[in-house]
PDB file of C-alpha atoms in Angstrom:
ATOM      1  CA  MET N   1     -57.167 102.854 -22.785  1.00 58.00           C
ATOM      2  CA  ARG N   2     -55.295  99.536 -22.451  1.00 65.00           C
ATOM      3  CA  LYS N   3     -57.511  96.197 -22.284  1.00 67.00           C
ATOM      4  CA  ARG N   4     -56.368  95.073 -19.103  1.00 70.00           C
ATOM      5  CA  PRO N   5     -55.090  91.355 -19.832  1.00 71.00           C
ATOM      6  CA  ASP N   6     -55.940  88.361 -18.279  1.00 73.00           C
ATOM      7  CA  PRO N   7     -53.961  87.240 -15.467  1.00 77.00           C
ATOM      8  CA  LEU N   8     -50.775  85.117 -16.395  1.00 88.00           C
ATOM      9  CA  GLY N   9     -50.779  81.088 -15.650  1.00 90.00           C
ATOM     10  CA  SER N  10     -48.365  79.904 -13.083  1.00 91.00           C
ATOM     11  CA  LEU N  11     -45.915  78.611 -15.695  1.00 93.00           C
ATOM     12  CA  GLU N  12     -46.381  81.414 -18.082  1.00 95.00           C
ATOM     13  CA  HIS N  13     -45.614  83.504 -15.027  1.00 95.00           C
ATOM     14  CA  ILE N  14     -42.402  81.746 -14.450  1.00 96.00           C
ATOM     15  CA  VAL N  15     -41.280  81.961 -17.809  1.00 97.00           C
ATOM     16  CA  LEU N  16     -42.001  85.367 -18.277  1.00 96.00           C
ATOM     17  CA  LEU N  17     -39.966  86.257 -15.485  1.00 97.00           C
ATOM     18  CA  ALA N  18     -37.613  84.327 -16.323  1.00 97.00           C
ATOM     19  CA  VAL N  19     -37.264  85.967 -20.114  1.00 97.00           C
ATOM     20  CA  MET N  20     -37.270  89.304 -18.632  1.00 97.00           C
ATOM     21  CA  ARG N  21     -34.132  88.063 -16.047  1.00 96.00           C
ATOM     22  CA  LEU N  22     -32.138  87.059 -19.072  1.00 96.00           C
ATOM     23  CA  ALA N  23     -32.897  90.198 -21.392  1.00 93.00           C
ATOM     24  CA  SER N  24     -30.938  89.443 -24.584  1.00 93.00           C
ATOM     25  CA  ASN N  25     -29.377  86.181 -23.206  1.00 94.00           C
ATOM     26  CA  ALA N  26     -33.300  84.342 -23.510  1.00 96.00           C
ATOM     27  CA  TYR N  27     -33.914  81.300 -25.333  1.00 96.00           C
ATOM     28  CA  GLY N  28     -35.087  77.887 -24.263  1.00 95.00           C
ATOM     29  CA  MET N  29     -32.411  76.317 -22.732  1.00 94.00           C
ATOM     30  CA  THR N  30     -31.271  79.459 -20.899  1.00 96.00           C
ATOM     31  CA  VAL N  31     -34.753  80.118 -19.492  1.00 97.00           C
ATOM     32  CA  ARG N  32     -35.287  76.438 -18.521  1.00 96.00           C
ATOM     33  CA  ARG N  33     -32.092  76.644 -16.235  1.00 95.00           C
ATOM     34  CA  GLU N  34     -32.906  80.007 -14.670  1.00 96.00           C
ATOM     35  CA  ILE N  35     -36.247  78.418 -13.477  1.00 96.00           C
ATOM     36  CA  GLU N  36     -34.332  75.350 -12.315  1.00 95.00           C
ATOM     37  CA  SER N  37     -32.097  77.333 -10.809  1.00 95.00           C
ATOM     38  CA  ALA N  38     -34.713  79.903  -9.229  1.00 94.00           C
ATOM     39  CA  THR N  39     -37.263  77.003  -8.304  1.00 93.00           C
ATOM     40  CA  GLY N  40     -34.774  73.865  -7.335  1.00 93.00           C
ATOM     41  CA  ARG N  41     -36.947  71.556  -9.875  1.00 90.00           C
ATOM     42  CA  GLU N  42     -36.132  69.917 -12.755  1.00 90.00           C
ATOM     43  CA  ILE N  43     -38.266  71.224 -15.596  1.00 94.00           C
ATOM     44  CA  SER N  44     -38.293  69.884 -19.471  1.00 94.00           C
ATOM     45  CA  ILE N  45     -37.660  72.031 -22.341  1.00 95.00           C
ATOM     46  CA  GLY N  46     -40.648  70.300 -23.861  1.00 93.00           C
ATOM     47  CA  ALA N  47     -42.730  72.423 -21.063  1.00 93.00           C
ATOM     48  CA  VAL N  48     -40.736  75.615 -21.814  1.00 95.00           C
ATOM     49  CA  TYR N  49     -41.278  75.675 -25.670  1.00 94.00           C
ATOM     50  CA  PRO N  50     -45.328  75.555 -25.463  1.00 92.00           C
ATOM     51  CA  THR N  51     -45.057  78.278 -22.935  1.00 94.00           C
ATOM     52  CA  LEU N  52     -43.078  80.254 -24.857  1.00 95.00           C
ATOM     53  CA  GLY N  53     -44.799  79.591 -27.845  1.00 93.00           C
ATOM     54  CA  ARG N  54     -48.396  80.648 -26.189  1.00 91.00           C
ATOM     55  CA  LEU N  55     -46.968  83.815 -24.538  1.00 95.00           C
ATOM     56  CA  GLU N  56     -45.633  84.754 -28.242  1.00 95.00           C
ATOM     57  CA  ALA N  57     -49.454  83.969 -29.219  1.00 92.00           C
ATOM     58  CA  LYS N  58     -50.592  86.384 -26.815  1.00 92.00           C
ATOM     59  CA  GLY N  59     -48.048  88.823 -28.103  1.00 94.00           C
ATOM     60  CA  LEU N  60     -46.088  88.787 -24.541  1.00 96.00           C
ATOM     61  CA  VAL N  61     -42.784  88.111 -25.975  1.00 97.00           C
ATOM     62  CA  LYS N  62     -41.636  87.761 -29.486  1.00 97.00           C
ATOM     63  CA  SER N  63     -39.042  85.591 -31.092  1.00 96.00           C
ATOM     64  CA  TYR N  64     -35.847  86.066 -33.848  1.00 95.00           C
ATOM     65  CA  THR N  65     -33.358  83.358 -34.779  1.00 94.00           C
ATOM     66  CA  GLY N  66     -29.623  83.538 -33.684  1.00 92.00           C
ATOM     67  CA  GLU N  67     -26.757  82.491 -35.658  1.00 86.00           C
ATOM     68  CA  PRO N  68     -25.786  78.710 -35.671  1.00 89.00           C
ATOM     69  CA  THR N  69     -23.381  77.009 -33.420  1.00 88.00           C
ATOM     70  CA  ALA N  70     -20.978  73.979 -33.558  1.00 88.00           C
ATOM     71  CA  GLU N  71     -22.240  72.959 -30.129  1.00 86.00           C
ATOM     72  CA  ARG N  72     -25.577  73.329 -30.941  1.00 90.00           C
ATOM     73  CA  GLY N  73     -25.028  70.514 -34.067  1.00 88.00           C
ATOM     74  CA  GLY N  74     -25.129  73.480 -36.308  1.00 91.00           C
ATOM     75  CA  ARG N  75     -28.633  74.746 -34.913  1.00 93.00           C
ATOM     76  CA  ALA N  76     -29.743  78.311 -34.589  1.00 94.00           C
ATOM     77  CA  LYS N  77     -30.868  79.717 -31.088  1.00 94.00           C
ATOM     78  CA  ARG N  78     -34.483  81.258 -31.063  1.00 96.00           C
ATOM     79  CA  TYR N  79     -34.597  83.985 -28.727  1.00 97.00           C
ATOM     80  CA  PHE N  80     -37.156  85.657 -26.863  1.00 97.00           C
ATOM     81  CA  ARG N  81     -37.577  89.072 -25.738  1.00 96.00           C
ATOM     82  CA  MET N  82     -40.487  90.980 -23.767  1.00 96.00           C
ATOM     83  CA  THR N  83     -42.667  93.418 -25.374  1.00 96.00           C
ATOM     84  CA  ALA N  84     -44.414  96.242 -23.290  1.00 96.00           C
ATOM     85  CA  ASP N  85     -47.852  93.892 -23.324  1.00 95.00           C
ATOM     86  CA  GLY N  86     -45.615  91.283 -21.591  1.00 95.00           C
ATOM     87  CA  GLU N  87     -44.271  94.077 -19.122  1.00 95.00           C
ATOM     88  CA  TYR N  88     -47.797  95.019 -19.171  1.00 95.00           C
ATOM     89  CA  ALA N  89     -49.365  92.006 -17.870  1.00 94.00           C
ATOM     90  CA  LEU N  90     -46.561  91.214 -15.680  1.00 94.00           C
ATOM     91  CA  ARG N  91     -47.184  93.878 -13.411  1.00 93.00           C
ATOM     92  CA  ASN N  92     -51.050  93.289 -14.131  1.00 92.00           C
ATOM     93  CA  THR N  93     -50.339  89.851 -12.340  1.00 92.00           C
ATOM     94  CA  HIS N  94     -48.377  90.728  -9.848  1.00 91.00           C
ATOM     95  CA  GLU N  95     -50.856  93.703  -8.567  1.00 90.00           C
ATOM     96  CA  ILE N  96     -53.379  91.002  -8.384  1.00 89.00           C
ATOM     97  CA  ILE N  97     -51.208  88.895  -6.334  1.00 88.00           C
ATOM     98  CA  GLY N  98     -50.261  91.712  -4.178  1.00 89.00           C
ATOM     99  CA  LYS N  99     -54.288  92.976  -3.501  1.00 90.00           C
ATOM    100  CA  MET N 100     -55.050  88.885  -2.806  1.00 89.00           C
ATOM    101  CA  SER N 101     -52.386  88.573  -0.590  1.00 89.00           C
ATOM    102  CA  ALA N 102     -52.403  91.801   1.148  1.00 87.00           C
ATOM    103  CA  GLY N 103     -52.695  91.361   5.157  1.00 86.00           C
ATOM    104  CA  LEU N 104     -52.413  87.531   5.028  1.00 88.00           C
ATOM    105  CA  LYS N 105     -50.193  86.686   7.838  1.00 80.00           C
ATOM    106  CA  GLY N 106     -47.353  84.366   6.628  1.00 77.00           C
ATOM    107  CA  LEU N 107     -47.110  85.915   3.337  1.00 74.00           C
ATOM    108  CA  GLN N 108     -45.147  89.241   3.376  1.00 64.00           C
ATOM    109  CA  THR N 109     -42.537  88.857   1.288  1.00 60.00           C
ATOM    110  CA  THR N 110     -39.141  90.863   2.263  1.00 54.00           C
TER     111      THR N 110
ATOM    112  CA  MET S   1     -20.115  63.028 -30.009  1.00 59.00           C
ATOM    113  CA  ARG S   2     -23.865  61.303 -28.655  1.00 70.00           C
ATOM    114  CA  SER S   3     -23.860  57.683 -28.670  1.00 82.00           C
ATOM    115  CA  ARG S   4     -25.550  55.917 -31.107  1.00 83.00           C
ATOM    116  CA  LYS S   5     -28.893  55.115 -28.710  1.00 85.00           C
ATOM    117  CA  LEU S   6     -28.958  58.993 -27.967  1.00 88.00           C
ATOM    118  CA  GLN S   7     -29.034  59.637 -32.067  1.00 89.00           C
ATOM    119  CA  VAL S   8     -31.837  57.098 -32.183  1.00 90.00           C
ATOM    120  CA  VAL S   9     -33.756  58.677 -29.427  1.00 91.00           C
ATOM    121  CA  THR S  10     -33.190  62.506 -30.813  1.00 92.00           C
ATOM    122  CA  TRP S  11     -34.454  61.129 -33.924  1.00 90.00           C
ATOM    123  CA  ALA S  12     -37.414  59.515 -32.867  1.00 89.00           C
ATOM    124  CA  PHE S  13     -37.796  62.671 -30.529  1.00 90.00           C
ATOM    125  CA  SER S  14     -37.617  64.735 -33.169  1.00 90.00           C
ATOM    126  CA  TRP S  15     -40.814  63.373 -35.000  1.00 84.00           C
ATOM    127  CA  LEU S  16     -42.949  64.679 -31.808  1.00 83.00           C
ATOM    128  CA  VAL S  17     -41.505  68.265 -32.176  1.00 87.00           C
ATOM    129  CA  PRO S  18     -43.398  71.199 -34.036  1.00 85.00           C
ATOM    130  CA  ARG S  19     -41.241  71.752 -37.208  1.00 86.00           C
ATOM    131  CA  SER S  20     -41.185  75.529 -36.346  1.00 87.00           C
ATOM    132  CA  GLU S  21     -39.483  74.758 -33.058  1.00 89.00           C
ATOM    133  CA  ARG S  22     -37.633  71.212 -34.116  1.00 92.00           C
ATOM    134  CA  GLU S  23     -34.329  73.436 -34.563  1.00 93.00           C
ATOM    135  CA  ALA S  24     -34.240  75.035 -31.742  1.00 95.00           C
ATOM    136  CA  ILE S  25     -35.647  72.730 -29.209  1.00 95.00           C
ATOM    137  CA  LEU S  26     -32.991  69.964 -30.352  1.00 95.00           C
ATOM    138  CA  GLY S  27     -29.966  72.715 -30.614  1.00 95.00           C
ATOM    139  CA  ASP S  28     -30.808  73.661 -27.225  1.00 95.00           C
ATOM    140  CA  LEU S  29     -30.834  70.050 -25.923  1.00 95.00           C
ATOM    141  CA  ALA S  30     -27.359  69.128 -27.939  1.00 94.00           C
ATOM    142  CA  GLU S  31     -25.861  72.643 -26.341  1.00 94.00           C
ATOM    143  CA  GLU S  32     -26.784  71.485 -22.943  1.00 94.00           C
ATOM    144  CA  TYR S  33     -25.518  68.121 -23.067  1.00 94.00           C
ATOM    145  CA  SER S  34     -22.087  69.013 -24.593  1.00 93.00           C
ATOM    146  CA  LEU S  35     -21.812  71.439 -21.316  1.00 93.00           C
ATOM    147  CA  ARG S  36     -22.891  69.012 -18.936  1.00 94.00           C
ATOM    148  CA  VAL S  37     -20.300  66.206 -20.709  1.00 93.00           C
ATOM    149  CA  LYS S  38     -17.765  68.997 -19.968  1.00 93.00           C
ATOM    150  CA  ALA S  39     -18.550  69.916 -16.655  1.00 93.00           C
ATOM    151  CA  VAL S  40     -19.540  66.252 -15.136  1.00 90.00           C
ATOM    152  CA  SER S  41     -19.183  63.121 -17.261  1.00 91.00           C
ATOM    153  CA  SER S  42     -20.849  61.889 -20.015  1.00 91.00           C
ATOM    154  CA  GLY S  43     -22.694  59.396 -18.488  1.00 92.00           C
ATOM    155  CA  ALA S  44     -24.530  61.652 -16.248  1.00 93.00           C
ATOM    156  CA  ALA S  45     -24.802  63.970 -19.190  1.00 94.00           C
ATOM    157  CA  SER S  46     -26.631  61.071 -20.865  1.00 94.00           C
ATOM    158  CA  GLU S  47     -28.850  60.635 -18.300  1.00 94.00           C
ATOM    159  CA  TRP S  48     -29.853  63.798 -18.009  1.00 94.00           C
ATOM    160  CA  TYR S  49     -30.549  63.645 -21.882  1.00 94.00           C
ATOM    161  CA  LEU S  50     -32.728  61.195 -21.623  1.00 94.00           C
ATOM    162  CA  ARG S  51     -34.903  62.125 -18.936  1.00 94.00           C
ATOM    163  CA  GLN S  52     -35.353  65.601 -20.879  1.00 95.00           C
ATOM    164  CA  ILE S  53     -36.397  63.326 -24.226  1.00 94.00           C
ATOM    165  CA  PHE S  54     -38.812  61.737 -22.032  1.00 92.00           C
ATOM    166  CA  THR S  55     -40.451  64.417 -20.355  1.00 93.00           C
ATOM    167  CA  SER S  56     -40.364  66.689 -22.803  1.00 93.00           C
ATOM    168  CA  ALA S  57     -41.767  64.022 -25.349  1.00 90.00           C
ATOM    169  CA  ALA S  58     -44.901  63.777 -23.064  1.00 87.00           C
ATOM    170  CA  SER S  59     -45.332  67.515 -21.958  1.00 87.00           C
ATOM    171  CA  LEU S  60     -44.970  68.229 -26.021  1.00 86.00           C
ATOM    172  CA  LEU S  61     -47.667  65.494 -26.478  1.00 81.00           C
ATOM    173  CA  TRP S  62     -50.245  66.729 -24.082  1.00 79.00           C
ATOM    174  CA  ALA S  63     -49.642  70.481 -25.779  1.00 77.00           C
ATOM    175  CA  ARG S  64     -50.559  69.248 -29.010  1.00 72.00           C
ATOM    176  CA  VAL S  65     -53.758  67.539 -27.445  1.00 67.00           C
ATOM    177  CA  CYS S  66     -54.755  70.362 -26.066  1.00 70.00           C
ATOM    178  CA  GLN S  67     -53.933  73.184 -28.949  1.00 68.00           C
ATOM    179  CA  ALA S  68     -56.254  70.722 -31.229  1.00 65.00           C
ATOM    180  CA  VAL S  69     -59.338  71.369 -30.197  1.00 69.00           C
ATOM    181  CA  TRP S  70     -61.478  68.467 -31.579  1.00 75.00           C
ATOM    182  CA  PRO S  71     -59.066  65.372 -30.863  1.00 76.00           C
ATOM    183  CA  ALA S  72     -58.944  66.883 -26.785  1.00 78.00           C
ATOM    184  CA  THR S  73     -62.785  66.803 -27.136  1.00 85.00           C
ATOM    185  CA  LEU S  74     -62.962  63.216 -28.500  1.00 86.00           C
ATOM    186  CA  GLY S  75     -60.308  62.127 -26.279  1.00 88.00           C
ATOM    187  CA  VAL S  76     -62.422  63.182 -23.162  1.00 89.00           C
ATOM    188  CA  ALA S  77     -65.499  62.158 -24.576  1.00 90.00           C
ATOM    189  CA  LEU S  78     -63.591  58.705 -25.495  1.00 91.00           C
ATOM    190  CA  LEU S  79     -62.368  58.444 -21.802  1.00 92.00           C
ATOM    191  CA  GLY S  80     -66.056  58.990 -20.706  1.00 92.00           C
ATOM    192  CA  TYR S  81     -67.298  56.569 -22.876  1.00 92.00           C
ATOM    193  CA  ILE S  82     -65.064  53.803 -20.944  1.00 93.00           C
ATOM    194  CA  ALA S  83     -65.809  55.645 -17.796  1.00 92.00           C
ATOM    195  CA  VAL S  84     -69.881  54.392 -18.857  1.00 91.00           C
ATOM    196  CA  GLY S  85     -68.430  51.297 -19.946  1.00 90.00           C
ATOM    197  CA  VAL S  86     -66.888  50.596 -16.871  1.00 91.00           C
ATOM    198  CA  ALA S  87     -70.177  51.675 -14.911  1.00 90.00           C
ATOM    199  CA  GLU S  88     -72.547  49.481 -16.761  1.00 86.00           C
ATOM    200  CA  PHE S  89     -70.302  47.069 -16.293  1.00 87.00           C
ATOM    201  CA  VAL S  90     -70.170  46.943 -12.696  1.00 89.00           C
ATOM    202  CA  VAL S  91     -73.919  47.428 -12.351  1.00 87.00           C
ATOM    203  CA  ASN S  92     -75.076  44.816 -14.326  1.00 83.00           C
ATOM    204  CA  LEU S  93     -73.041  42.721 -12.548  1.00 84.00           C
ATOM    205  CA  ALA S  94     -74.242  43.494  -9.009  1.00 85.00           C
ATOM    206  CA  ILE S  95     -77.722  43.091 -10.227  1.00 83.00           C
ATOM    207  CA  SER S  96     -76.878  39.846 -12.147  1.00 80.00           C
ATOM    208  CA  HIS S  97     -76.093  38.760  -8.215  1.00 76.00           C
ATOM    209  CA  SER S  98     -79.392  39.841  -7.401  1.00 72.00           C
ATOM    210  CA  SER S  99     -83.079  38.728  -8.689  1.00 59.00           C
ATOM    211  CA  VAL S 100     -83.640  42.153 -10.106  1.00 54.00           C
ATOM    212  CA  SER S 101     -82.575  41.593 -13.504  1.00 52.00           C
ATOM    213  CA  GLY S 102     -85.263  41.007 -16.143  1.00 53.00           C
ATOM    214  CA  SER S 103     -85.645  37.617 -18.544  1.00 52.00           C
ATOM    215  CA  ASN S 104     -84.275  37.302 -21.644  1.00 54.00           C
ATOM    216  CA  GLY S 105     -81.039  39.169 -20.552  1.00 56.00           C
ATOM    217  CA  TYR S 106     -82.412  42.798 -20.160  1.00 66.00           C
ATOM    218  CA  SER S 107     -81.831  44.864 -17.323  1.00 74.00           C
ATOM    219  CA  PRO S 108     -84.333  47.863 -16.612  1.00 79.00           C
ATOM    220  CA  ALA S 109     -83.180  48.540 -13.483  1.00 82.00           C
ATOM    221  CA  GLY S 110     -79.717  48.078 -14.636  1.00 82.00           C
ATOM    222  CA  MET S 111     -80.580  51.141 -16.851  1.00 83.00           C
ATOM    223  CA  VAL S 112     -82.465  53.173 -14.091  1.00 86.00           C
ATOM    224  CA  VAL S 113     -79.053  52.723 -12.336  1.00 87.00           C
ATOM    225  CA  THR S 114     -76.741  53.566 -14.745  1.00 88.00           C
ATOM    226  CA  PHE S 115     -78.743  57.058 -16.064  1.00 90.00           C
ATOM    227  CA  PRO S 116     -77.822  58.954 -13.206  1.00 92.00           C
ATOM    228  CA  ILE S 117     -73.826  57.678 -13.526  1.00 93.00           C
ATOM    229  CA  VAL S 118     -73.694  59.025 -17.190  1.00 92.00           C
ATOM    230  CA  VAL S 119     -75.158  62.047 -16.253  1.00 93.00           C
ATOM    231  CA  LEU S 120     -72.539  62.858 -13.680  1.00 93.00           C
ATOM    232  CA  ILE S 121     -69.883  61.286 -16.368  1.00 94.00           C
ATOM    233  CA  GLY S 122     -71.456  64.056 -18.859  1.00 92.00           C
ATOM    234  CA  TYR S 123     -71.020  66.458 -16.283  1.00 92.00           C
ATOM    235  CA  TRP S 124     -67.670  65.909 -15.545  1.00 91.00           C
ATOM    236  CA  ALA S 125     -66.844  65.709 -19.885  1.00 91.00           C
ATOM    237  CA  GLU S 126     -68.462  68.677 -20.198  1.00 89.00           C
ATOM    238  CA  ARG S 127     -66.217  70.563 -17.405  1.00 88.00           C
ATOM    239  CA  PHE S 128     -63.375  69.281 -18.694  1.00 86.00           C
ATOM    240  CA  ARG S 129     -63.928  70.091 -22.301  1.00 84.00           C
ATOM    241  CA  ARG S 130     -66.730  72.181 -24.033  1.00 82.00           C
ATOM    242  CA  LYS S 131     -68.822  70.047 -26.068  1.00 84.00           C
ATOM    243  CA  ALA S 132     -67.462  66.690 -25.319  1.00 89.00           C
ATOM    244  CA  ALA S 133     -70.774  65.759 -23.438  1.00 89.00           C
ATOM    245  CA  ILE S 134     -72.281  66.340 -27.023  1.00 88.00           C
ATOM    246  CA  ALA S 135     -69.213  63.760 -28.516  1.00 88.00           C
ATOM    247  CA  LEU S 136     -70.052  61.195 -25.837  1.00 91.00           C
ATOM    248  CA  GLY S 137     -73.650  61.206 -26.603  1.00 89.00           C
ATOM    249  CA  ALA S 138     -73.034  60.871 -30.155  1.00 88.00           C
ATOM    250  CA  MET S 139     -70.777  58.292 -29.289  1.00 89.00           C
ATOM    251  CA  LEU S 140     -73.302  56.583 -27.214  1.00 89.00           C
ATOM    252  CA  LEU S 141     -76.090  56.998 -29.808  1.00 86.00           C
ATOM    253  CA  LEU S 142     -73.499  55.252 -32.772  1.00 86.00           C
ATOM    254  CA  VAL S 143     -73.036  52.049 -30.342  1.00 87.00           C
ATOM    255  CA  VAL S 144     -76.383  51.691 -29.340  1.00 82.00           C
ATOM    256  CA  THR S 145     -77.778  51.904 -33.226  1.00 81.00           C
ATOM    257  CA  VAL S 146     -74.713  49.328 -34.015  1.00 82.00           C
ATOM    258  CA  MET S 147     -75.923  47.206 -31.175  1.00 80.00           C
ATOM    259  CA  THR S 148     -79.229  47.280 -32.030  1.00 75.00           C
ATOM    260  CA  ALA S 149     -79.161  46.828 -35.399  1.00 75.00           C
ATOM    261  CA  SER S 150     -76.978  43.842 -34.958  1.00 76.00           C
ATOM    262  CA  SER S 151     -79.050  42.220 -31.974  1.00 72.00           C
ATOM    263  CA  SER S 152     -81.123  39.570 -32.606  1.00 72.00           C
ATOM    264  CA  GLU S 153     -82.627  38.939 -29.176  1.00 72.00           C
ATOM    265  CA  SER S 154     -86.146  39.609 -28.876  1.00 74.00           C
ATOM    266  CA  LEU S 155     -86.640  42.505 -26.511  1.00 74.00           C
ATOM    267  CA  PRO S 156     -89.555  44.624 -26.110  1.00 77.00           C
ATOM    268  CA  LEU S 157     -90.326  47.574 -28.001  1.00 76.00           C
ATOM    269  CA  TRP S 158     -90.293  50.031 -24.871  1.00 78.00           C
ATOM    270  CA  TYR S 159     -87.139  48.794 -23.950  1.00 77.00           C
ATOM    271  CA  ARG S 160     -85.329  49.170 -27.249  1.00 75.00           C
ATOM    272  CA  ILE S 161     -86.907  52.970 -27.358  1.00 80.00           C
ATOM    273  CA  ALA S 162     -85.579  53.469 -23.603  1.00 80.00           C
ATOM    274  CA  TYR S 163     -81.773  51.973 -24.207  1.00 76.00           C
ATOM    275  CA  PHE S 164     -81.551  53.908 -27.513  1.00 78.00           C
ATOM    276  CA  VAL S 165     -82.449  57.294 -25.788  1.00 84.00           C
ATOM    277  CA  ALA S 166     -81.324  56.511 -22.463  1.00 88.00           C
ATOM    278  CA  GLY S 167     -77.588  56.911 -22.890  1.00 88.00           C
ATOM    279  CA  PRO S 168     -76.915  59.636 -24.739  1.00 87.00           C
ATOM    280  CA  ALA S 169     -79.871  61.783 -23.445  1.00 89.00           C
ATOM    281  CA  ALA S 170     -78.208  61.212 -20.144  1.00 90.00           C
ATOM    282  CA  ALA S 171     -74.860  62.345 -21.522  1.00 90.00           C
ATOM    283  CA  LEU S 172     -76.505  65.721 -22.971  1.00 88.00           C
ATOM    284  CA  ILE S 173     -78.495  66.317 -19.608  1.00 91.00           C
ATOM    285  CA  GLY S 174     -74.890  66.028 -17.878  1.00 90.00           C
ATOM    286  CA  GLY S 175     -73.498  68.338 -20.393  1.00 88.00           C
ATOM    287  CA  ASN S 176     -76.326  70.743 -19.990  1.00 86.00           C
ATOM    288  CA  LEU S 177     -76.059  70.863 -15.750  1.00 87.00           C
ATOM    289  CA  PRO S 178     -74.538  74.397 -14.252  1.00 81.00           C
ATOM    290  CA  THR S 179     -70.907  73.960 -14.282  1.00 63.00           C
ATOM    291  CA  GLY S 180     -69.691  77.011 -13.299  1.00 57.00           C
ATOM    292  CA  ARG S 181     -66.155  77.507 -14.474  1.00 49.00           C
ATOM    293  CA  ARG S 182     -64.974  75.097 -17.032  1.00 49.00           C
ATOM    294  CA  LEU S 183     -61.527  73.277 -16.270  1.00 49.00           C
ATOM    295  CA  SER S 184     -60.555  74.093 -19.682  1.00 45.00           C
ATOM    296  CA  ASP S 185     -61.957  75.597 -22.704  1.00 42.00           C
TER     297      ASP S 185
END
C-alpha cells in the first residue's frame, strides 16, 4: 500500500496544479503566468523555481531540458511534468480540504 | 535588446541564482521581457523586468537561507541575541532611573528581570528553528566569557558566576519549554 503523503503547502499546491494544467508546456514562465492569471496576483519567477525544486525533490514533478531559443538569449527551457506521486499528493490534499470544508456554510464550490 | 542598466542588473542577479537554475530562470525572464516589449512597450517591460529581478532576488535569498540548515539556525539565534541585547539595555535603563541598581555598576535586579525575557526569547527562537536556542545559549556564553575575561571591574564572585550562567541557562530553559508544533524545522 502507498504511504499517504504529507499535505502540500499552499504555494506547492498551486504550482503543482499549474504544472498539471499546462501539461507538456509547463516551464517556469508559463507556470508563473498561469498562477498570475488564476489568482490575479503577481508572483516572481524567483518564488516559482524554489517551489518547483522542492516538488522535484519530493518526487512530485520531474524536469527535463528543452531546446535553446533565440528569444531566450540562447538559453534552454526547463520543462516540468507531474509524476504519479504528484497526482496522488494532489488528490490527497484535495481530499483533506474536502473533508475539512464539508458542511461549512459559505465554502461550497460550484 | 535590453538596455545596459538591465544587463548590469541581470548580471548581478545571476550571482544569486543557483547554478542549476540559472539558465532556465534568466531564459524565462528574457523570453517574457521580449514578449512584453512587443505587446506593451519597452518602458513597461523594463519596469516589469526590474520588479521581477528584485522580488526574485528576495525569494531566492530566503529559499537559500531556508535550505541551508545551519546558517538559518545561526540567523535565528543572532536575531535572538539582538533581542536579548535590546531587552537588557531597556531593563538596565529602566533600573538606572530607579534606585534599585547596585553599586559598582552591577545590577542583580537587572539580571533577575532579564532572565525570564531571555527564557521567552529562547522559546521563540526554538519555535522558529530547531536548535536555535542552543546556538543562542552558545553565543551568550561566548560573549559573557569574553566580557568577564576582559573586565577590570571588581565585581563580587557570586555575581560573576550568576552573570556567566544566567544568560545561557535562560536560553536553554526557553528552548526546552514545550513548543507544540514548530513553525519551521
